[in-house]
Amino acid sequence: MTTTMKHQRGLTEQAAEAAIDQACRMLRLPTLRAQFVPTADAAEREQLSYRGFLAELLMAECEDRQRRRSERRVRAAGFPRSKWLTDFDFDANPNIPAAVVRTLAICEWVKNGHPLCLIGDSGTGKSHLLIALGTEAAMAGFRVKYVLAARLVNELVEAADDLVLSKTVARYARYELLCIDELGYMELDKRGADLLFQILTEREETASVAIASNDSFGDWTKTFTDPRLCAAIVDRLTFNATIIETGTDSYRLAQTRARADGATG
């Protein structure tokens, strides 16, 4: 038996914990480092085998690493605020089919590169669903990007002016889900509409686009003033798409009024 092995077998509990702590730092295993002592104590109480004890530690490290990866993908998506499907009040807006939304949360539509269109007035839950479903996709391992329609168009125009448009289009093409919010809030000139169309064309049937718009498709000519281009954009966004019409009654306004009535009642 080598001197090193004898030395290791003769480690005190305190020295062993210090050695494990140092090894976990070197190997970048923060969860194992944090949970080793309580897991070892629990394993001793429950008389786990060495294999069982090791499995507990490694599974904890893997689960925590997966959680951290998911959190990084959600942060990288650039959502303006946190929104979750568990917080959405389906009872307050019966126009929105809960079963369809829960099926969308499985993210098969993202895997298949299909579009999602959320159409309805302000306060009906479009942005909440857009962010929540985008978050579900990011947590499921997909690369997701959220952007306001006006900001996306401005970025594309600036990229074209700086002669880096192809690079910008390629960067957006790498996202497996592109969430475009507030489409229809502003009129786009021919150049801006053409550039947005280029982004959508690059993603057609290969990567998903989810949009939220306060205008029905028939009213999109106010945003895309060229009728042919408007028709082409609608075609890109509706082929194989899931379309959810969130209605015209603002449940956000209804909730505010209900709170006000409760305060004065």
mmCIF file of C-alpha atoms in Angstrom, residues 77 109 161 218 231-232 251 257 265:
data_model
loop_
_atom_site.group_PDB
_atom_site.id
_atom_site.type_symbol
_atom_site.label_atom_id
_atom_site.label_comp_id
_atom_site.label_asym_id
_atom_site.label_seq_id
_atom_site.Cartn_x
_atom_site.Cartn_y
_atom_site.Cartn_z
ATOM 1 C CA ALA A 77 -34.215 35.523 -23.623
ATOM 2 C CA TRP A 109 -44.729 23.410 -31.554
ATOM 3 C CA ASP A 161 -27.357 51.148 -42.495
ATOM 4 C CA GLY A 218 -57.554 41.854 -41.434
ATOM 5 C CA ALA A 231 -50.542 39.131 -47.170
ATOM 6 C CA ALA A 232 -47.143 37.432 -47.397
ATOM 7 C CA TYR A 251 -59.577 41.394 -17.604
ATOM 8 C CA ARG A 257 -62.214 47.827 -10.970
ATOM 9 C CA GLY A 265 -67.496 48.523 -0.420
#
